[in-house]
Coordinates of C-alpha atoms in Angstrom, one line a residue:
Chain A
M1043 CA 275.4 46.3 249.0
A1044 CA 278.2 47.9 250.3
R1045 CA 280.0 46.7 247.5
L1046 CA 277.6 48.9 244.9
D1047 CA 278.3 52.2 247.3
L1048 CA 282.1 52.2 247.2
F1049 CA 281.4 51.9 242.8
Q1050 CA 279.4 54.9 243.3
A1051 CA 281.2 56.8 245.2
M1052 CA 284.7 55.9 243.2
A1053 CA 282.6 56.8 239.6
A1054 CA 281.1 60.4 241.5
R1055 CA 285.1 61.0 242.6
S1056 CA 285.8 60.4 239.1
R1057 CA 283.5 62.5 237.5
A1058 CA 284.6 65.0 240.4
V1059 CA 288.1 64.9 239.0
A1060 CA 288.0 64.5 235.7
A1061 CA 285.3 68.0 236.0
A1062 CA 287.8 69.6 238.3
A1063 CA 291.2 68.4 235.1
T1064 CA 288.7 69.7 232.7
G1065 CA 287.6 72.5 232.9
E1066 CA 288.6 75.7 235.5
S1067 CA 288.0 76.7 238.9
V1068 CA 285.3 79.0 239.7
L1069 CA 287.7 82.5 240.3
P1070 CA 289.5 81.8 236.5
R1071 CA 285.8 80.5 235.1
V1072 CA 284.7 84.5 236.7
L1073 CA 288.1 86.4 235.5
L1074 CA 287.3 84.9 232.0
T1075 CA 284.1 85.7 231.5
T1076 CA 284.3 88.4 232.9
A1077 CA 286.9 89.7 230.5
A1078 CA 285.2 88.3 227.4
V1079 CA 282.1 89.5 227.6
L1080 CA 283.6 93.4 229.0
F1081 CA 285.5 93.4 225.4
L1082 CA 283.1 92.5 223.7
V1083 CA 280.5 95.4 225.3
V1084 CA 283.2 97.9 225.4
F1085 CA 284.1 96.8 221.4
L1086 CA 280.9 96.1 220.1
M1087 CA 277.5 96.7 221.9
L1088 CA 278.8 100.9 222.9
P1089 CA 279.3 101.8 219.6
L1090 CA 276.2 100.8 218.2
V1091 CA 274.5 101.8 221.5
L1092 CA 276.6 105.7 220.1
V1093 CA 274.6 105.4 216.8
F1094 CA 271.8 105.4 218.8
M1095 CA 272.0 108.5 220.9
E1096 CA 274.0 110.7 218.8
A1097 CA 271.3 110.1 216.3
F1098 CA 268.4 111.8 218.4
R1099 CA 270.5 113.7 220.9
N1100 CA 269.0 116.9 219.3
G1101 CA 265.4 115.8 219.7
V1102 CA 263.2 113.2 217.5
G1103 CA 262.0 116.5 215.4
V1104 CA 265.5 116.8 214.3
Y1105 CA 266.6 113.3 213.7
F1106 CA 263.4 112.6 211.3
E1107 CA 264.1 115.7 209.9
S1108 CA 267.8 114.5 208.7
I1109 CA 265.8 111.3 207.5
L1110 CA 263.2 113.0 205.3
E1111 CA 265.4 115.7 203.7
P1112 CA 265.2 115.4 199.8
D1113 CA 269.3 114.6 199.8
A1114 CA 268.3 111.8 202.4
L1115 CA 265.7 110.2 200.8
A1116 CA 267.6 110.1 197.2
A1117 CA 270.6 108.3 198.8
V1118 CA 267.9 105.9 200.4
R1119 CA 266.3 105.5 197.6
L1120 CA 269.7 104.3 195.7
T1121 CA 271.3 102.6 198.3
L1122 CA 267.9 100.4 197.5
L1123 CA 268.3 99.6 194.1
V1124 CA 271.5 99.0 194.1
A1125 CA 271.1 96.7 196.0
A1126 CA 267.9 95.6 193.9
I1127 CA 270.4 95.2 191.1
S1128 CA 273.0 93.4 192.9
V1129 CA 271.6 91.1 194.8
P1130 CA 269.5 89.2 192.1
L1131 CA 272.7 89.2 189.9
N1132 CA 274.9 87.3 192.4
L1133 CA 272.2 85.8 193.5
V1134 CA 272.2 84.0 190.0
F1135 CA 275.6 84.2 189.8
G1136 CA 276.0 82.0 193.1
I1137 CA 273.5 78.6 191.9
A1138 CA 274.8 79.0 188.6
A1139 CA 278.7 78.4 190.7
A1140 CA 277.3 76.1 193.0
W1141 CA 275.5 74.2 190.5
A1142 CA 278.8 73.7 188.6
V1143 CA 281.1 72.6 191.2
A1144 CA 279.4 70.8 193.5
K1145 CA 277.5 68.9 191.4
F1146 CA 279.9 67.7 188.9
E1147 CA 283.6 67.1 189.4
F1148 CA 286.5 68.5 186.8
P1149 CA 289.6 69.0 186.7
G1150 CA 290.6 73.6 188.0
K1151 CA 287.5 73.2 190.8
G1152 CA 290.1 74.0 193.1
L1153 CA 291.4 78.0 191.0
L1154 CA 287.0 78.0 190.7
V1155 CA 286.4 78.1 193.9
T1156 CA 289.8 80.3 194.8
L1157 CA 289.0 82.9 192.0
I1158 CA 285.6 83.1 193.8
D1159 CA 287.0 83.7 197.0
L1160 CA 289.4 86.2 195.2
P1161 CA 286.9 89.5 195.6
F1162 CA 287.2 89.5 199.2
S1163 CA 290.8 89.4 199.1
V1164 CA 290.9 92.6 197.2
S1165 CA 290.7 96.1 198.9
P1166 CA 287.2 97.8 198.5
V1167 CA 289.3 101.2 196.7
I1168 CA 291.3 98.1 194.7
A1169 CA 287.7 96.8 193.1
G1170 CA 286.6 100.0 192.5
L1171 CA 289.4 101.9 191.0
V1172 CA 289.6 99.1 188.5
Y1173 CA 286.2 99.8 186.9
V1174 CA 287.9 104.0 187.1
L1175 CA 291.0 102.0 184.9
L1176 CA 288.6 100.5 182.8
F1177 CA 285.3 103.0 182.1
G1178 CA 287.1 106.2 183.3
S1179 CA 287.8 109.1 181.0
H1180 CA 291.5 108.2 180.9
G1181 CA 290.2 103.9 181.1
F1182 CA 290.4 101.8 178.1
L1183 CA 286.8 102.0 176.8
G1184 CA 286.4 105.9 178.3
P1185 CA 286.8 107.4 174.7
W1186 CA 284.8 105.2 173.6
L1187 CA 281.4 105.3 176.0
A1188 CA 282.2 109.2 176.5
K1189 CA 281.4 109.6 172.3
H1190 CA 278.2 107.2 172.6
G1191 CA 277.4 109.3 175.4
I1192 CA 277.4 106.1 178.1
E1193 CA 277.7 107.0 181.4
I1194 CA 279.1 104.7 183.9
I1195 CA 280.9 106.4 186.2
F1196 CA 279.9 108.8 188.7
A1197 CA 276.5 107.2 187.6
V1198 CA 274.4 104.3 189.0
P1199 CA 276.2 101.2 186.8
G1200 CA 279.4 102.3 188.2
I1201 CA 278.2 102.0 192.0
V1202 CA 276.4 98.4 190.8
L1203 CA 279.3 96.8 189.3
A1204 CA 281.3 97.7 192.2
T1205 CA 278.7 96.7 195.4
V1206 CA 278.3 93.6 192.6
F1207 CA 282.2 93.1 192.4
V1208 CA 282.4 93.6 196.7
T1209 CA 279.8 90.8 197.0
F1210 CA 280.8 88.7 194.5
P1211 CA 281.1 86.3 197.1
F1212 CA 278.7 85.9 199.6
V1213 CA 275.9 83.4 198.1
A1214 CA 278.6 81.0 195.8
R1215 CA 280.4 80.4 199.1
E1216 CA 277.7 79.6 201.4
L1217 CA 275.9 77.6 198.6
I1218 CA 279.0 75.7 197.6
P1219 CA 279.5 73.4 200.2
L1220 CA 275.7 72.9 201.7
M1221 CA 275.5 71.3 197.9
E1222 CA 278.7 69.5 197.9
E1223 CA 277.6 68.4 201.1
Q1224 CA 274.4 67.0 200.2
G1225 CA 275.6 65.0 196.9
T1226 CA 273.8 63.9 193.9
G1227 CA 271.9 61.3 195.0
E1228 CA 268.7 62.9 195.1
E1229 CA 269.1 64.4 191.8
Q1230 CA 269.8 61.5 190.4
A1231 CA 266.9 59.6 191.4
A1232 CA 264.6 62.1 190.5
L1233 CA 266.1 61.9 186.8
S1234 CA 265.5 58.2 186.9
L1235 CA 261.9 58.6 187.2
G1236 CA 261.9 61.6 184.2
A1237 CA 261.2 65.0 186.0
S1238 CA 263.2 67.6 183.4
G1239 CA 266.7 69.1 184.4
W1240 CA 264.3 72.4 185.0
Q1241 CA 262.2 70.2 187.4
T1242 CA 264.8 68.3 188.5
F1243 CA 266.3 71.8 190.0
R1244 CA 262.7 73.1 191.1
Y1245 CA 261.3 70.5 193.4
V1246 CA 265.2 69.0 194.6
T1247 CA 267.8 70.8 194.8
L1248 CA 266.2 74.3 195.2
P1249 CA 264.1 73.5 198.7
N1250 CA 267.4 71.3 199.6
V1251 CA 269.1 74.7 199.7
K1252 CA 266.5 77.7 200.5
W1253 CA 267.5 78.4 203.7
G1254 CA 270.8 78.2 202.7
L1255 CA 270.7 80.9 199.8
L1256 CA 268.4 82.9 202.2
Y1257 CA 271.7 83.1 204.6
G1258 CA 273.5 84.1 201.1
V1259 CA 271.5 86.6 200.1
L1260 CA 270.8 88.5 203.5
L1261 CA 274.5 88.9 204.2
C1262 CA 275.6 89.7 200.7
N1263 CA 272.8 92.3 200.5
A1264 CA 273.5 93.4 204.0
R1265 CA 277.6 94.2 202.3
A1266 CA 275.7 94.9 199.6
M1267 CA 274.0 98.5 201.2
G1268 CA 276.7 98.6 203.2
E1269 CA 279.6 99.1 201.2
F1270 CA 282.1 102.7 201.2
G1271 CA 285.1 102.5 199.9
A1272 CA 284.5 100.7 196.4
V1273 CA 281.5 103.1 195.9
S1274 CA 283.3 105.9 196.9
V1275 CA 286.0 105.6 194.4
I1276 CA 283.4 105.8 191.7
S1277 CA 280.3 107.4 192.8
G1278 CA 281.7 111.2 192.7
H1279 CA 280.1 112.2 195.7
I1280 CA 276.9 114.1 193.3
R1281 CA 274.6 115.0 195.8
G1282 CA 271.0 113.5 195.3
L1283 CA 272.2 111.4 192.5
T1284 CA 275.4 109.2 193.4
N1285 CA 275.0 109.3 196.8
T1286 CA 274.1 106.1 198.4
M1287 CA 273.5 106.2 202.5
P1288 CA 277.1 105.7 203.9
L1289 CA 278.6 108.0 201.4
H1290 CA 275.8 110.4 202.4
V1291 CA 277.1 109.7 206.3
E1292 CA 280.1 110.9 205.3
I1293 CA 279.4 113.9 203.8
L1294 CA 277.1 115.1 207.0
Y1295 CA 279.9 114.1 209.0
N1296 CA 282.3 116.3 207.3
E1297 CA 280.2 118.8 207.6
Y1298 CA 280.0 118.7 210.9
N1299 CA 276.9 117.8 210.6
F1300 CA 276.6 115.0 213.2
A1301 CA 273.1 114.6 214.1
A1302 CA 272.2 114.2 210.7
S1303 CA 275.5 112.1 209.9
F1304 CA 274.3 109.7 212.7
A1305 CA 270.7 109.9 211.8
V1306 CA 271.0 108.8 208.4
A1307 CA 273.8 106.2 210.3
S1308 CA 271.3 105.0 212.4
L1309 CA 269.0 103.6 209.6
L1310 CA 271.8 101.3 208.1
A1311 CA 272.5 99.8 211.7
F1312 CA 269.0 99.5 212.3
L1313 CA 269.3 97.3 209.1
A1314 CA 272.7 96.0 210.6
V1315 CA 270.7 95.2 213.5
V1316 CA 267.9 94.0 211.3
T1317 CA 270.9 91.4 209.6
L1318 CA 272.5 89.9 212.8
A1319 CA 269.0 88.5 213.8
L1320 CA 267.9 86.8 210.7
K1321 CA 270.7 85.8 210.4
S1322 CA 271.0 84.6 214.1
C1323 CA 267.6 83.0 213.5
L1324 CA 268.3 81.4 210.4
E1325 CA 271.3 79.8 211.9
W1326 CA 269.6 78.9 215.8
R1327 CA 266.7 76.9 213.8
Y1328 CA 268.1 75.5 209.9
G1329 CA 271.6 75.4 211.4
D1330 CA 271.6 71.8 209.9
Q1331 CA 270.7 72.8 206.5
L1332 CA 272.8 75.7 206.4
A1333 CA 276.3 75.1 205.5
A1334 CA 278.1 72.7 208.1
T1335 CA 281.2 74.4 208.3
R1336 CA 281.0 78.7 208.4
R1337 CA 283.9 81.0 207.5
H1338 CA 283.2 84.2 207.0
Chain B
M1485 CA 292.6 59.3 179.1
R1486 CA 294.3 62.4 180.1
A1487 CA 292.2 64.6 182.2
I1488 CA 291.3 68.3 180.3
P1489 CA 290.8 70.8 182.7
F1490 CA 287.0 72.1 183.5
I1491 CA 285.7 69.3 181.6
P1492 CA 283.6 66.8 183.6
A1493 CA 283.3 63.6 183.9
R1494 CA 280.1 61.9 182.5
S1495 CA 277.4 62.4 184.3
I1496 CA 273.3 62.1 184.2
I1497 CA 272.8 65.4 186.2
P1498 CA 272.0 68.5 182.8
G1499 CA 273.7 71.7 183.3
Y1500 CA 276.9 71.9 183.3
G1501 CA 277.1 73.7 180.0
L1502 CA 275.5 75.9 181.4
A1503 CA 275.6 76.9 184.9
F1504 CA 279.9 77.0 184.0
G1505 CA 279.7 79.4 181.1
F1506 CA 277.3 81.9 182.7
T1507 CA 279.8 81.1 185.9
I1508 CA 282.6 81.7 183.8
T1509 CA 281.5 85.0 182.1
Y1510 CA 280.2 86.5 184.8
L1511 CA 283.8 86.1 187.0
C1512 CA 285.7 87.3 184.0
L1513 CA 283.6 90.1 183.3
I1514 CA 282.8 91.4 186.6
V1515 CA 286.2 90.6 188.2
L1516 CA 289.4 88.8 186.2
I1517 CA 289.0 91.6 183.3
P1518 CA 289.1 94.5 185.3
I1519 CA 291.8 93.0 187.6
A1520 CA 293.9 92.3 184.4
G1521 CA 293.3 95.6 183.6
L1522 CA 294.5 97.1 186.1
F1523 CA 298.3 95.3 186.1
I1524 CA 298.5 95.7 181.9
R1525 CA 298.4 99.2 183.1
A1526 CA 300.9 98.9 185.9
A1527 CA 303.0 96.7 183.5
G1528 CA 302.8 99.7 180.8
L1529 CA 304.1 102.4 183.0
G1530 CA 307.5 100.4 183.2
P1531 CA 310.4 99.6 185.8
A1532 CA 312.0 102.8 186.6
E1533 CA 307.9 104.5 187.4
I1534 CA 306.5 102.1 189.4
W1535 CA 310.6 102.4 191.7
A1536 CA 310.1 105.3 191.5
I1537 CA 306.1 105.8 192.8
L1538 CA 306.8 102.9 195.3
T1539 CA 309.7 103.8 197.2
D1540 CA 308.2 107.5 197.6
E1541 CA 309.1 108.1 201.1
R1542 CA 304.9 108.9 201.2
T1543 CA 304.0 106.0 200.3
V1544 CA 306.5 103.8 201.5
A1545 CA 305.1 105.4 204.9
A1546 CA 301.5 105.0 204.0
F1547 CA 302.4 100.8 203.5
K1548 CA 304.5 101.0 206.8
L1549 CA 301.3 101.9 208.3
S1550 CA 298.9 100.2 206.2
F1551 CA 300.5 96.8 207.5
G1552 CA 302.1 98.1 210.7
A1553 CA 298.6 98.4 212.1
A1554 CA 296.7 95.6 210.7
F1555 CA 299.3 93.3 212.1
I1556 CA 299.5 94.7 215.2
A1557 CA 295.6 94.8 215.4
A1558 CA 295.5 91.0 213.8
L1559 CA 297.4 89.9 216.7
I1560 CA 295.0 91.7 219.6
N1561 CA 292.1 90.2 217.9
A1562 CA 294.2 86.4 218.0
V1563 CA 294.0 86.8 221.7
F1564 CA 291.2 89.0 222.5
G1565 CA 289.0 85.9 219.4
L1566 CA 290.7 83.5 221.3
L1567 CA 289.0 84.3 224.9
V1568 CA 285.9 85.6 223.7
A1569 CA 285.4 82.1 221.5
W1570 CA 286.7 79.8 224.1
V1571 CA 283.6 81.5 226.2
L1572 CA 281.2 81.8 224.3
V1573 CA 281.8 77.7 224.2
R1574 CA 283.1 76.4 227.7
Y1575 CA 280.4 78.3 229.7
R1576 CA 277.5 78.8 230.0
F1577 CA 276.0 82.5 231.3
P1578 CA 273.0 84.9 231.0
G1579 CA 273.1 86.8 227.4
R1580 CA 275.6 84.3 226.0
R1581 CA 272.9 83.7 222.9
L1582 CA 272.7 87.5 222.0
L1583 CA 276.7 88.0 222.5
D1584 CA 277.5 85.4 220.4
A1585 CA 275.3 87.5 217.9
M1586 CA 276.7 89.9 218.3
V1587 CA 279.9 88.8 217.7
D1588 CA 278.9 89.3 213.8
L1589 CA 278.0 93.0 213.9
P1590 CA 281.2 94.3 212.7
F1591 CA 280.4 92.4 209.5
A1592 CA 277.0 93.6 209.3
L1593 CA 277.1 96.9 210.4
P1594 CA 278.6 99.4 206.9
T1595 CA 282.1 100.5 207.8
A1596 CA 281.2 103.6 207.5
V1597 CA 279.3 103.4 210.1
A1598 CA 281.7 102.0 212.6
G1599 CA 284.2 104.6 211.3
I1600 CA 281.8 107.6 213.1
A1601 CA 280.6 105.5 215.9
L1602 CA 284.8 105.0 216.7
T1603 CA 285.6 108.3 216.1
T1604 CA 282.9 109.7 218.4
L1605 CA 283.6 106.8 221.2
F1606 CA 287.4 107.0 220.9
A1607 CA 287.8 111.7 220.5
P1608 CA 289.8 113.2 222.7
N1609 CA 286.2 113.8 224.7
G1610 CA 284.0 110.9 224.0
W1611 CA 282.8 108.1 226.0
L1612 CA 286.1 105.9 226.4
G1613 CA 288.4 108.9 224.8
Q1614 CA 288.2 110.7 227.3
F1615 CA 289.8 108.3 229.7
F1616 CA 292.8 107.9 227.6
E1617 CA 292.6 111.9 227.2
A1618 CA 293.2 112.0 230.7
Q1619 CA 296.0 110.1 230.9
G1620 CA 297.6 111.5 227.9
I1621 CA 297.1 108.7 225.2
K1622 CA 294.8 109.9 222.2
I1623 CA 293.6 107.4 220.4
A1624 CA 291.4 109.1 217.8
F1625 CA 292.9 110.8 214.6
S1626 CA 296.2 108.8 216.0
A1627 CA 297.8 105.2 214.6
A1628 CA 296.8 104.3 217.6
G1629 CA 293.4 104.6 216.0
V1630 CA 293.7 102.7 213.0
V1631 CA 294.2 99.9 214.8
V1632 CA 291.1 100.5 217.1
A1633 CA 289.4 100.4 214.0
L1634 CA 291.3 97.5 212.2
T1635 CA 290.2 95.3 215.6
F1636 CA 287.3 96.5 215.7
I1637 CA 286.3 94.9 211.6
G1638 CA 288.6 92.1 212.9
L1639 CA 287.2 90.7 215.6
P1640 CA 284.6 88.2 213.9
F1641 CA 286.9 85.7 211.4
V1642 CA 289.1 85.5 214.5
V1643 CA 286.4 84.3 216.6
R1644 CA 284.2 82.6 213.6
T1645 CA 286.8 80.2 213.1
V1646 CA 287.8 79.1 216.5
Q1647 CA 284.7 78.7 217.1
P1648 CA 284.1 75.6 215.5
V1649 CA 287.0 73.7 215.9
L1650 CA 286.6 74.4 220.1
E1651 CA 283.1 73.3 219.8
D1652 CA 284.5 70.1 218.2
L1653 CA 287.3 69.3 220.7
D1654 CA 287.2 65.8 222.3
K1655 CA 286.4 66.0 226.4
E1656 CA 287.2 62.8 226.5
R1657 CA 291.2 63.5 225.0
E1658 CA 291.4 66.8 227.8
E1659 CA 289.9 63.9 230.6
A1660 CA 292.5 61.1 229.1
A1661 CA 295.5 63.6 229.5
A1662 CA 294.4 65.1 233.4
T1663 CA 293.9 61.3 233.8
L1664 CA 297.4 60.3 233.0
G1665 CA 298.8 63.3 235.9
A1666 CA 298.9 66.3 233.2
S1667 CA 298.2 69.8 235.1
R1668 CA 295.4 71.6 233.4
F1669 CA 298.0 74.2 232.6
A1670 CA 299.6 71.1 230.5
V1671 CA 296.3 70.0 229.4
L1672 CA 296.0 74.1 227.6
R1673 CA 299.1 73.8 226.4
R1674 CA 299.7 70.5 225.1
V1675 CA 296.0 69.4 224.1
I1676 CA 293.7 72.3 223.3
M1677 CA 296.3 74.5 222.0
P1678 CA 297.8 72.3 219.1
T1679 CA 294.6 71.7 217.8
L1680 CA 293.1 75.1 218.1
L1681 CA 296.1 76.4 216.6
P1682 CA 295.7 76.3 213.1
A1683 CA 292.4 78.1 213.4
L1684 CA 293.9 80.7 215.5
L1685 CA 296.1 80.7 212.4
T1686 CA 293.6 80.7 209.7
G1687 CA 291.3 83.4 212.2
F1688 CA 294.9 85.9 212.3
A1689 CA 295.7 85.5 208.6
L1690 CA 291.8 86.5 208.0
A1691 CA 291.6 89.6 210.5
F1692 CA 294.8 91.1 208.8
A1693 CA 294.2 90.3 205.3
R1694 CA 290.8 91.9 205.7
A1695 CA 292.2 94.9 208.2
V1696 CA 295.3 95.7 205.3
G1697 CA 292.1 96.3 202.9
E1698 CA 289.9 98.6 204.9
Y1699 CA 289.4 101.9 204.5
G1700 CA 285.8 102.7 205.9
S1701 CA 286.2 102.5 209.5
V1702 CA 289.9 103.9 209.6
I1703 CA 289.3 107.4 207.6
F1704 CA 287.2 108.7 210.3
I1705 CA 289.1 108.0 213.4
A1706 CA 292.6 107.7 211.4
G1707 CA 293.1 112.1 210.6
N1708 CA 294.5 111.3 207.2
L1709 CA 297.9 112.9 207.3
P1710 CA 300.4 112.4 204.9
F1711 CA 303.0 110.2 206.5
K1712 CA 302.1 109.9 209.9
T1713 CA 298.4 108.2 210.0
E1714 CA 297.7 108.1 206.4
I1715 CA 297.0 104.2 205.0
V1716 CA 297.2 102.8 201.2
P1717 CA 293.8 102.7 200.3
L1718 CA 294.0 106.2 201.1
L1719 CA 296.6 107.3 199.0
I1720 CA 295.3 105.3 196.3
I1721 CA 291.8 107.4 196.4
I1722 CA 294.4 110.8 197.6
R1723 CA 296.4 109.8 193.7
L1724 CA 293.3 109.6 191.5
E1725 CA 291.5 112.8 192.8
E1726 CA 295.4 114.3 191.8
F1727 CA 294.3 112.6 188.2
D1728 CA 297.6 110.7 189.0
Y1729 CA 296.7 107.9 187.1
A1730 CA 300.2 106.2 187.4
G1731 CA 300.3 106.5 191.3
A1732 CA 297.1 104.8 192.2
T1733 CA 297.9 102.3 189.2
A1734 CA 301.5 101.1 190.5
I1735 CA 299.9 101.3 194.0
A1736 CA 296.4 99.1 193.7
A1737 CA 298.7 96.7 191.5
A1738 CA 301.2 96.4 195.3
M1739 CA 298.7 96.3 197.1
L1740 CA 297.2 93.4 195.6
I1741 CA 300.6 91.5 194.7
L1742 CA 300.3 91.8 198.2
A1743 CA 297.5 90.6 199.6
F1744 CA 297.4 87.4 196.8
A1745 CA 300.8 86.9 198.1
A1746 CA 299.7 86.7 201.7
L1747 CA 296.9 84.2 200.7
L1748 CA 299.7 81.9 199.2
V1749 CA 301.2 82.3 202.5
I1750 CA 297.6 81.5 204.7
N1751 CA 296.8 78.6 202.3
L1752 CA 300.3 77.1 203.3
V1753 CA 300.4 77.8 206.9
Q1754 CA 297.3 75.6 207.1
V1755 CA 298.3 72.9 205.1
W1756 CA 301.8 72.6 207.0
A1757 CA 299.7 72.8 210.7
R1758 CA 297.4 70.3 209.3
R1759 CA 300.2 68.8 208.7
R1760 CA 301.8 68.9 212.0
Y1761 CA 298.8 69.0 214.6
G1762 CA 296.6 66.9 212.0
A1763 CA 293.6 67.2 211.2
A1764 CA 292.0 70.6 212.0

């Protein structure tokens, strides 16, 4: 009996030693936590809080006036339109790319994946510029487009193109690792049981990746609605016509109309908060059904 | 049998032709052809003109600011990102999950919104700017403001690359080191840091690469004075607005080459770190 007590005492002591050796004591722990929390609060929370405070600074009346004014409404409509076109395009692309990369073995796969990620390492301003050089009046196709009366630069198609460019990899890079991890076993089983290729995709692959797909779409949409640099180069800033919400924020801000600027900005900040909330929900609930190693 | 590029091994899974064909067509139309167009335009300028544009005093100043500020911001992010990741993974405190979710805010918040918010925050009469103003330090409308904006947008990269590695870190290795007589500091330095280093370097490089090309959050806070607080992406836009297509193209091409070179270095560093310190 005494021997058992001794063992227990020894075990307790070694656990305490291990805890002391692999963790920090209370003081450094509190100091480190305080520093990290302070940093996050000052750097992330304060700007977010400030957007909403500034938006309502001149009262609720001014706030609603600013976001219901025709130019602001036109900006909201254009932003929704651009996202409604570019997100589905990149969704289809993401699925196609993930199917080819994850379900097949072929030489040159690494190169293809690198090329898909390429838009992330291109400055948004350059993303806009490449289309200006292609479709602008001095561009390769500019004269031809002008002759046929097709407007791309300083018009909605250009804004959509620039947005598609900067949001290009979002869905693909979420789906590729996920589908690679899941392998082809289930698809092969479905096919050998007589399912067609489309049925296999629709009833086997798609349900397996649905949360990952939603996750990719969520990030893609947030970036599509918030893109500034690329769209700024290509839009021409025509009020009521080619002004997206982020561009409208800039114009109002540069006119020193801060309350209105922050009012429109608060809509975008609200979108960001909703995106983060949904994203966190997905991670907590379905974390095991998202790409295991996530790099942004 | 010799492998032919992009031709897959035999498989019973259908749809490769359609999926690959669509992928490559879309990739070419949206990304590759437009970027190739930029380089063709740049090549058409001739070496003398390109050299004149790139060695122009204003261009050089912009490159120095963009790369210098991005480097400092990435360094700040490496330090604070590591701290945040460590605290989020290792310690338990109220509000931890909320803060964890908040880390991705710079990804989700449109850059223009971040830009006007940070500018108002750090302006001389702003919530934080007034304290710096009292010390005679100017943050908004100076190079320091550029660093602040770039730190904001780069933060999630370091946290999100270090965090998973830290979560997977085997506590038993730390315990083993401790039972062999290593002090806590020695464990941190010789067991934990080497494991984290590849992820930390990757996060640093990603934050740096993102910061170099950043535009939206910077232009509000920078003040945008030529030679002083003008970043490269802004200079490209200014050249474009002056209808100086040659200038815009040459600067953009140089910037792209540097960005791709940075990408290559990142990959090499990762390979090196993996060999030196094991899988990460």
